[in-house]
PDB file of C-alpha atoms in Angstrom:
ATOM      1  CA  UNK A   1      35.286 -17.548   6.093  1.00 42.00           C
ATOM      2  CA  UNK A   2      38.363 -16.746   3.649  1.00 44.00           C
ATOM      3  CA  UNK A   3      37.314 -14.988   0.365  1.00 49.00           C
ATOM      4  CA  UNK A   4      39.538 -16.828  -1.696  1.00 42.00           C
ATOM      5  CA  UNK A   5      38.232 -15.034  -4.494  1.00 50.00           C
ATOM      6  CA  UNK A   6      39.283 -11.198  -3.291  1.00 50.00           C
ATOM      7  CA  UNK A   7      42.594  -9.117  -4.663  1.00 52.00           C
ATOM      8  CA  UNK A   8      45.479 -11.221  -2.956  1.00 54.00           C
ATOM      9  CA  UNK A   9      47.116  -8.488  -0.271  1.00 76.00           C
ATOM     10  CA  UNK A  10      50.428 -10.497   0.140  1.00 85.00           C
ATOM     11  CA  UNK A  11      53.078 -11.915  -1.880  1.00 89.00           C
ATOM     12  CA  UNK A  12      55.668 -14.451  -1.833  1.00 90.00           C
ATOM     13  CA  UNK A  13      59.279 -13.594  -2.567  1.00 93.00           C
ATOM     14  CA  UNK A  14      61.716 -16.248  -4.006  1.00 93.00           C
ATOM     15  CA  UNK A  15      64.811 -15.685  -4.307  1.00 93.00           C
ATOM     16  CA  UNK A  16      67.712 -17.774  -5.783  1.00 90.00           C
ATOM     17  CA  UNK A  17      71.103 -17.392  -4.703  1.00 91.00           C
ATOM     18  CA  UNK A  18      74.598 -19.037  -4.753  1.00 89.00           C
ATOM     19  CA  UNK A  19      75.197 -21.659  -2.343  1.00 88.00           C
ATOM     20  CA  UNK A  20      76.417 -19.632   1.058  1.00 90.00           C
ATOM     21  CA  UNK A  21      73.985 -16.103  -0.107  1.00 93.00           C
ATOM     22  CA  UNK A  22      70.983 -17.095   1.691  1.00 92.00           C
ATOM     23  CA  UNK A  23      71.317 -15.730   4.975  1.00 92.00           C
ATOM     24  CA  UNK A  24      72.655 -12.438   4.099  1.00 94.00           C
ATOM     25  CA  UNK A  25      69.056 -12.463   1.895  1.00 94.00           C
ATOM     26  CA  UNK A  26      67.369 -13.239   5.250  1.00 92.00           C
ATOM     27  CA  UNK A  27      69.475 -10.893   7.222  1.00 93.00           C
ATOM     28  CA  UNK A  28      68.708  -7.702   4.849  1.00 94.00           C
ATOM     29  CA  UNK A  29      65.080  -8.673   3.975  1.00 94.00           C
ATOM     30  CA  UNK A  30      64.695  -8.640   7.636  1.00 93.00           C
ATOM     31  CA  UNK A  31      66.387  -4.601   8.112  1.00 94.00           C
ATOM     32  CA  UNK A  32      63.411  -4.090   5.119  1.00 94.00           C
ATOM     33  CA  UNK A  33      60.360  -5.235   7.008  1.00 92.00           C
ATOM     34  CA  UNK A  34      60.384  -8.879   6.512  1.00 91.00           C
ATOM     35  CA  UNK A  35      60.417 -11.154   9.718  1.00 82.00           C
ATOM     36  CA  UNK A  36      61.723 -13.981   8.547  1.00 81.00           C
ATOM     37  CA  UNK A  37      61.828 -16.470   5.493  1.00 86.00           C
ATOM     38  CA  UNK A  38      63.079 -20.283   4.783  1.00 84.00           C
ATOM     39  CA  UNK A  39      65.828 -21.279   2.926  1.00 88.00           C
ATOM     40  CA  UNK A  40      65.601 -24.304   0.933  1.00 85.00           C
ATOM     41  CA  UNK A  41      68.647 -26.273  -0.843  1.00 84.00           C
ATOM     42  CA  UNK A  42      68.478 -26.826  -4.379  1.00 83.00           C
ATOM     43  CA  UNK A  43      69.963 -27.451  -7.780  1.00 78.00           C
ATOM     44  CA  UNK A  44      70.876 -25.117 -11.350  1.00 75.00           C
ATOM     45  CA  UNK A  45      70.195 -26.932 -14.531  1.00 69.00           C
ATOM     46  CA  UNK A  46      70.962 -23.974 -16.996  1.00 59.00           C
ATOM     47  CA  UNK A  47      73.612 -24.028 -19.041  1.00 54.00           C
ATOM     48  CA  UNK A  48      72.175 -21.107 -21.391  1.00 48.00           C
ATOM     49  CA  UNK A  49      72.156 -17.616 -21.169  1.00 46.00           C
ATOM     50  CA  UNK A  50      68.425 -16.541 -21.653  1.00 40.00           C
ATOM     51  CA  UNK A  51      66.526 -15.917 -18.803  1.00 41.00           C
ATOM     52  CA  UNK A  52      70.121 -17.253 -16.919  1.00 47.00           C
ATOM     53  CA  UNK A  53      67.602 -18.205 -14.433  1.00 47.00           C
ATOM     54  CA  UNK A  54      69.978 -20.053 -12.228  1.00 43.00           C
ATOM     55  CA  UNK A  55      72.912 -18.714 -13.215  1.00 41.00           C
ATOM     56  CA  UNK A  56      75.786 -21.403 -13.470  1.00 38.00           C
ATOM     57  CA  UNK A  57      74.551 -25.170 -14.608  1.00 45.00           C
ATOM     58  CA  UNK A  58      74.663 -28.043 -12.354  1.00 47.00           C
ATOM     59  CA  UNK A  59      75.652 -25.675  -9.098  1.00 73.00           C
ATOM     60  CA  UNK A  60      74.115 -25.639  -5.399  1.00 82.00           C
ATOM     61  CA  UNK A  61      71.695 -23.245  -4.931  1.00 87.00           C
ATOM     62  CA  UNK A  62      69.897 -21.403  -2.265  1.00 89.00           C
ATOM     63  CA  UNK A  63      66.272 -20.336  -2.687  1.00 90.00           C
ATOM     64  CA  UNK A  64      65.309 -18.270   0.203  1.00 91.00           C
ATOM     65  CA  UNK A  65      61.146 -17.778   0.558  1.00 89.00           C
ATOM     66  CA  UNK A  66      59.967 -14.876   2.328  1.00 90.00           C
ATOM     67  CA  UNK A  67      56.138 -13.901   2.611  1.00 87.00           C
ATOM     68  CA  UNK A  68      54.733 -10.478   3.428  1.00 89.00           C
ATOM     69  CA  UNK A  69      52.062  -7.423   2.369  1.00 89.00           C
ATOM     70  CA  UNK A  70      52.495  -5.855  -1.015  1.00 88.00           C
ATOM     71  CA  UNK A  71      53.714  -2.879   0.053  1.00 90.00           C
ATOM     72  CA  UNK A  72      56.421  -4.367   1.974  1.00 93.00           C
ATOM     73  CA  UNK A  73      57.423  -6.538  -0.562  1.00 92.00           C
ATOM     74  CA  UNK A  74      57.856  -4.131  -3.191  1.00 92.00           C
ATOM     75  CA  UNK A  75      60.239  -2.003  -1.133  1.00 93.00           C
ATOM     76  CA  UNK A  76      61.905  -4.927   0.354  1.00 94.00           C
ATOM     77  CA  UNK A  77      62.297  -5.848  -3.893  1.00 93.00           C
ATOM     78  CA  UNK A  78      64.057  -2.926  -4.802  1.00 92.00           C
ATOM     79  CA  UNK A  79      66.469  -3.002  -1.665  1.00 94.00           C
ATOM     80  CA  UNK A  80      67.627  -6.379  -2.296  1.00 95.00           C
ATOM     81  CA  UNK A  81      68.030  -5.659  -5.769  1.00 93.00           C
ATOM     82  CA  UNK A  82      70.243  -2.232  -5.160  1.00 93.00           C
ATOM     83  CA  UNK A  83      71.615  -4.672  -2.570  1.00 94.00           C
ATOM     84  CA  UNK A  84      72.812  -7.565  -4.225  1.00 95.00           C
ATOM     85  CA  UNK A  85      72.708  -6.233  -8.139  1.00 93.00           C
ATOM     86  CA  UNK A  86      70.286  -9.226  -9.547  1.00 92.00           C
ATOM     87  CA  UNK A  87      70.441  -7.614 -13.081  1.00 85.00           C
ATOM     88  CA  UNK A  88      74.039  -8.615 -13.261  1.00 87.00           C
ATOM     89  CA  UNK A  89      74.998 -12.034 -14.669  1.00 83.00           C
ATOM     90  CA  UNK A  90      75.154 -14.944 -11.978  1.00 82.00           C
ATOM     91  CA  UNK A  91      74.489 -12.810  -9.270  1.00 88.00           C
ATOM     92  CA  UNK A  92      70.742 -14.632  -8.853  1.00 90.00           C
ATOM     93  CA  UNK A  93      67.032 -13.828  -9.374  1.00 90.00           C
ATOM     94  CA  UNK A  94      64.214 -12.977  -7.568  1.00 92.00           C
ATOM     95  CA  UNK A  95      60.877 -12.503  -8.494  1.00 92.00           C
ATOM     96  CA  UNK A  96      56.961 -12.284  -6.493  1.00 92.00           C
ATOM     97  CA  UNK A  97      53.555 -14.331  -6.633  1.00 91.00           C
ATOM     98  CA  UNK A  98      50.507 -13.322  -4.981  1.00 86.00           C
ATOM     99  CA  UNK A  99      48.826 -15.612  -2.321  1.00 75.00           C
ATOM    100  CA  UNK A 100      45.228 -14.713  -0.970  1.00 64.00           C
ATOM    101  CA  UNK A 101      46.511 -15.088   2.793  1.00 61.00           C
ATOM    102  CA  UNK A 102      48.970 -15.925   5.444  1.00 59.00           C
ATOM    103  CA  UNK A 103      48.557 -18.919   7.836  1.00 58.00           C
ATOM    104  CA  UNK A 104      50.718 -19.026  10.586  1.00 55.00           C
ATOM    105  CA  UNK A 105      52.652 -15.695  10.474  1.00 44.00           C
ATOM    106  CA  UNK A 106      52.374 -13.030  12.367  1.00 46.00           C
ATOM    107  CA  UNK A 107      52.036 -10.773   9.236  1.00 42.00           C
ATOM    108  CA  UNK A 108      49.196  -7.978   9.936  1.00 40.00           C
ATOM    109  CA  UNK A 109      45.866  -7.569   7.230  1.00 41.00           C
ATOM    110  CA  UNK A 110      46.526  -4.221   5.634  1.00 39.00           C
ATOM    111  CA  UNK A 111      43.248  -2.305   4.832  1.00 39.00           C
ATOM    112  CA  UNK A 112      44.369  -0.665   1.986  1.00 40.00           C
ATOM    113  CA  UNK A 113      42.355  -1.663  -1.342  1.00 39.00           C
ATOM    114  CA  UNK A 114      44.715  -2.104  -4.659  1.00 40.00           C
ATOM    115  CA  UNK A 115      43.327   0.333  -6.519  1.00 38.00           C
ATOM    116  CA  UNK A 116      46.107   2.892  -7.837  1.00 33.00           C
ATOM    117  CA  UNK A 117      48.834   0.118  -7.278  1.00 36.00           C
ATOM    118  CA  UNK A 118      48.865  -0.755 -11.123  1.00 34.00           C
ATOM    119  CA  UNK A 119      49.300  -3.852 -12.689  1.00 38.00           C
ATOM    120  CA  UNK A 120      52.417  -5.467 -13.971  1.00 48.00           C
ATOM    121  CA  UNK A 121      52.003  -7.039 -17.629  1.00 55.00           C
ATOM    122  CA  UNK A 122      52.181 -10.980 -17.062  1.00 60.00           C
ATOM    123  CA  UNK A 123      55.277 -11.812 -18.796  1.00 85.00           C
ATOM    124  CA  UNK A 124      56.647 -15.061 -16.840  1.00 89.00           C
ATOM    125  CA  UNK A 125      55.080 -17.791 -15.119  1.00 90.00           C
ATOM    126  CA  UNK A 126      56.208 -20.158 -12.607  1.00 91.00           C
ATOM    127  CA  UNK A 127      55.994 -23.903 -12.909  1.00 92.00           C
ATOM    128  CA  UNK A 128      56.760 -25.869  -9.886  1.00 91.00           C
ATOM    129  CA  UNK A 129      56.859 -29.591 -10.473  1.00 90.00           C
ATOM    130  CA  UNK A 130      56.577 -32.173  -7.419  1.00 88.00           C
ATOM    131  CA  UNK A 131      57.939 -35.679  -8.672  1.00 89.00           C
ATOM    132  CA  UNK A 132      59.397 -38.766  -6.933  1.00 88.00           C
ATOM    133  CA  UNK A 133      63.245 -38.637  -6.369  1.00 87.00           C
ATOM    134  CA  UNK A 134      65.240 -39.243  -9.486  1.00 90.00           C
ATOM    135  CA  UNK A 135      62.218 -38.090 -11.920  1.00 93.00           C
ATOM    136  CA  UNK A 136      63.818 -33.817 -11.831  1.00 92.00           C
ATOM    137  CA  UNK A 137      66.023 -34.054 -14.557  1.00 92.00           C
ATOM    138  CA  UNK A 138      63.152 -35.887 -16.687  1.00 96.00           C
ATOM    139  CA  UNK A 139      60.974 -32.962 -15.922  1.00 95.00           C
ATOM    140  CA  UNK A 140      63.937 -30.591 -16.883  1.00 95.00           C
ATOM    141  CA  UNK A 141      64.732 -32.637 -20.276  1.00 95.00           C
ATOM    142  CA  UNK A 142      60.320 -32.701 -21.537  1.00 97.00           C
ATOM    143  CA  UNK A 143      60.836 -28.544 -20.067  1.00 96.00           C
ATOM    144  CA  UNK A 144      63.721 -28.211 -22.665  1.00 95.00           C
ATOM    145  CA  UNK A 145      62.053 -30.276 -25.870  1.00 96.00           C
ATOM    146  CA  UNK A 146      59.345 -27.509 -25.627  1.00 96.00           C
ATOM    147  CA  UNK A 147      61.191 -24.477 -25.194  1.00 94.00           C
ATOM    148  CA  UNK A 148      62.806 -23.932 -21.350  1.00 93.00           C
ATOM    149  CA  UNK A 149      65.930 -22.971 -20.851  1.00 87.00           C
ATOM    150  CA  UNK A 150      66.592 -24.723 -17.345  1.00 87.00           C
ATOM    151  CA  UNK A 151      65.513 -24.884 -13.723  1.00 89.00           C
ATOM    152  CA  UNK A 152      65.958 -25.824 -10.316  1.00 88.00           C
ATOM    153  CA  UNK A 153      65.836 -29.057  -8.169  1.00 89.00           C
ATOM    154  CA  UNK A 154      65.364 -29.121  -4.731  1.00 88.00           C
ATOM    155  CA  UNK A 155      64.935 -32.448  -2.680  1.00 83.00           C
ATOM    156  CA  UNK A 156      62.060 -32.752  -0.547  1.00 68.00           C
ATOM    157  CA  UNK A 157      59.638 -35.869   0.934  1.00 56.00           C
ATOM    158  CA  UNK A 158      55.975 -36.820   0.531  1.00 52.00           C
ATOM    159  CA  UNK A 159      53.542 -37.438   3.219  1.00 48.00           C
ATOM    160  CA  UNK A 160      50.350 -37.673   0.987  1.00 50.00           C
ATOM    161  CA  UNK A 161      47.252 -40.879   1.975  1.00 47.00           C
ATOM    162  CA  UNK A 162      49.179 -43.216  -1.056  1.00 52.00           C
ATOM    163  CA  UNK A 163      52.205 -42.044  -0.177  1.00 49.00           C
ATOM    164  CA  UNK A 164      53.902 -44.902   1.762  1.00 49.00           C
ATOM    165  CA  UNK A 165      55.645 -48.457   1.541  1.00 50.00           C
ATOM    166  CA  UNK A 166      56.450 -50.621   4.201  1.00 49.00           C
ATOM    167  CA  UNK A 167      60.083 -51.906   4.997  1.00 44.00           C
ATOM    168  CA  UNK A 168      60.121 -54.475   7.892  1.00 47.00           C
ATOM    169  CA  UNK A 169      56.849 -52.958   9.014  1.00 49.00           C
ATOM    170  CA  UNK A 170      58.107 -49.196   9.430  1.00 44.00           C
ATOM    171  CA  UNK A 171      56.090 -46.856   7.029  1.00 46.00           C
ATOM    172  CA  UNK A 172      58.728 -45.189   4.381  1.00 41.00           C
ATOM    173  CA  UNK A 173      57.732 -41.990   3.199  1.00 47.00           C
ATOM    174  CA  UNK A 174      59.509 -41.500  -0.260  1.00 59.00           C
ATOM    175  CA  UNK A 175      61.601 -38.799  -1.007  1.00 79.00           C
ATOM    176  CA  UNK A 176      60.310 -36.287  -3.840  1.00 84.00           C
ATOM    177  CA  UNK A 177      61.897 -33.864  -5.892  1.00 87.00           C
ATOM    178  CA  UNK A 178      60.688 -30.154  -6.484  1.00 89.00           C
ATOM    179  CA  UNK A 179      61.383 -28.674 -10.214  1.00 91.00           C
ATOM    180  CA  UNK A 180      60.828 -24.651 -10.429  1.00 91.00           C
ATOM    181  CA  UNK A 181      60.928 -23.706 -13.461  1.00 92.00           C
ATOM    182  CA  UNK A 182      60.633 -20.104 -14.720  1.00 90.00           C
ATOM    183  CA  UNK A 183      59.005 -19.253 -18.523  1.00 91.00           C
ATOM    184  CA  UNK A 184      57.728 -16.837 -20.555  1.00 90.00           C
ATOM    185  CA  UNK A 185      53.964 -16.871 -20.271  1.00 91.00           C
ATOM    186  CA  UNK A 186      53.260 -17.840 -24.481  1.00 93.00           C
ATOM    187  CA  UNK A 187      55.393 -21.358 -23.850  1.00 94.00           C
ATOM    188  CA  UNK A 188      54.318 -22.175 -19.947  1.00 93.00           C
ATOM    189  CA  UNK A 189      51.146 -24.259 -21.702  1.00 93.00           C
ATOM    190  CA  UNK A 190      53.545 -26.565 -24.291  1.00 96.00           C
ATOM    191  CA  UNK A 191      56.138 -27.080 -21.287  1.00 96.00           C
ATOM    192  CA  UNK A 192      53.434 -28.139 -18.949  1.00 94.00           C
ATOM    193  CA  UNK A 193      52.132 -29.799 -21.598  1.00 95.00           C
ATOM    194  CA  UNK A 194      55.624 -32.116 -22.568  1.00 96.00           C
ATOM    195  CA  UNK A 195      56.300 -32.365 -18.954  1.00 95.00           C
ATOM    196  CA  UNK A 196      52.848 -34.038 -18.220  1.00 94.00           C
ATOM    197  CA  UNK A 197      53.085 -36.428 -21.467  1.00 95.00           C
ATOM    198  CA  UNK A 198      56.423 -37.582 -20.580  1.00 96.00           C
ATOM    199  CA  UNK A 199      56.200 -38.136 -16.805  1.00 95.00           C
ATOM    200  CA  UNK A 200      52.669 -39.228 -17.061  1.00 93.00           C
ATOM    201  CA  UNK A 201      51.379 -37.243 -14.514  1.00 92.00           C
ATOM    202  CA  UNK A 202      47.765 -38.012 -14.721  1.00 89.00           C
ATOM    203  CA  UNK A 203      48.247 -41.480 -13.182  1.00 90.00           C
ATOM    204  CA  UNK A 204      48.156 -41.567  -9.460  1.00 85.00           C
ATOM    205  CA  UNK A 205      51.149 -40.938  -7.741  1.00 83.00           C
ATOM    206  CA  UNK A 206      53.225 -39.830 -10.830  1.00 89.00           C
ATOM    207  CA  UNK A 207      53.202 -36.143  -9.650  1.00 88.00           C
ATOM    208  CA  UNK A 208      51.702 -32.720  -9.405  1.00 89.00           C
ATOM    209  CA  UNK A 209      51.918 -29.528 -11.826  1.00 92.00           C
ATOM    210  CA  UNK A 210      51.002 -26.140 -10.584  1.00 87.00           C
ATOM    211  CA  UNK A 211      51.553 -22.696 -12.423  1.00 91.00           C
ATOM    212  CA  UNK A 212      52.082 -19.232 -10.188  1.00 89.00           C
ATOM    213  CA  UNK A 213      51.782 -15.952 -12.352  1.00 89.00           C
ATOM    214  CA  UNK A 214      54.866 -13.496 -11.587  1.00 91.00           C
ATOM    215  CA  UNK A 215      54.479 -10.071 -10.482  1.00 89.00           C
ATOM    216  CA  UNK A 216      57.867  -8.944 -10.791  1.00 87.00           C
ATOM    217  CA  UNK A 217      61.155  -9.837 -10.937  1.00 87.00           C
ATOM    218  CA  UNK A 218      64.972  -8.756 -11.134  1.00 86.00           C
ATOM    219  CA  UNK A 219      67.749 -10.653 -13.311  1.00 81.00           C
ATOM    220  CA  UNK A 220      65.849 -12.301 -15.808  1.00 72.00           C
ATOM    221  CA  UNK A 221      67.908 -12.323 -19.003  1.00 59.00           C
ATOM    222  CA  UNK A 222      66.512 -12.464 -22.724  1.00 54.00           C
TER     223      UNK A 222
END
């Protein structure tokens, strides 16, 4: 049985490009001890320059996700970032969560304990919103009245037990819409909390909210 409750051992990497960046990410996380990874599609909202979290507002955007151990992921971090030069303006951001374990990979247990790897002061949280299609930029305007400075929307489609109509008897499984949304950890609470109120999330089939805590990250802006 999974000890969901043990120090997580691996972490996931996003990373959010320009539109066209994405598999040169791939390519040199792979030459760093990373497999493989997914690249999704998505959306920049920001039109401000703190955090400059997507870079340039209303442009395509590639968010490549790549999941490995710690210790690979925190060389692989640094490489990309000598590699690609996240701390400079528009050239993208990445950052790491922790996850508990790895389904479906062929990424190896490492026996190693944590102790000695220190800890990283919690400074930014992620929010990832799941909404149905044409709800994002509602999410992004309730994330701005309480503090955010932008995000990103990527398209994507629902599959859940309420989660289908019928249309001349075919099932129709409607498309959703992904916000991530990156914020400093004092304000994640009032933009969850706006975002919630205003799309009603509470009521069935509204949405879901969930928070990841960052690790670390390159080109993050104040």
């Amino acid at each position: 049985m999974t000890n969901y409750n043990s120090i997580p051992i691996f972490e996931l990497i996003y990373v959010v490009v320009n539109y066209g960046m994405g598999s040169r990410i791939l390519q040199k996380a792979k030459e760093h001890g990373i497999s493989g990874g997914t690249i999704f599609l998505g959306k920049g909202t920001i039109n401000n320059s703190l955090l400059n979290f997507l870079s340039l507002y209303d442009e395509r955007k590639e968010i490549v996700l790549l999941g490995t151990d710690n210790h690979t992921a925190d060389h692989a971090l640094v490489e990309l970032n000598k590699e690609f030069k996240f701390e400079k303006p528009n050239h993208g951001i990445v950052f790491t969560t922790s996850v508990y374990e790895i389904v479906g990979s062929r990424c190896y247990r490492s026996e190693e304990n944590e102790e000695g790897r220190g800890v990283n002061k919690l400074m930014y949280q992620n929010i990832i919103t799941i909404v149905n299609r044409g709800k994002a930029e509602e999410v992004i305007e309730a994330a701005k009245a309480a503090g955010s400075k932008g995000g990103t929307i990527i398209n994507a489609r629902g599959s859940g037990v309420n989660e289908t109509s019928k249309l001349f008897n075919m099932d129709i499984e409607p498309e959703k819409e992904i916000v991530i949304i990156l914020s400093k950890e004092d304000i994640t609470e009032a933009i969850v909390t706006s975002i919630r109120e205003k799309l009603e999330i509470d009521k069935p089939g509204n949405g879901i909210i969930f928070i990841q805590n960052i690790n670390k990250a390159y080109g993050i802006y104040e």
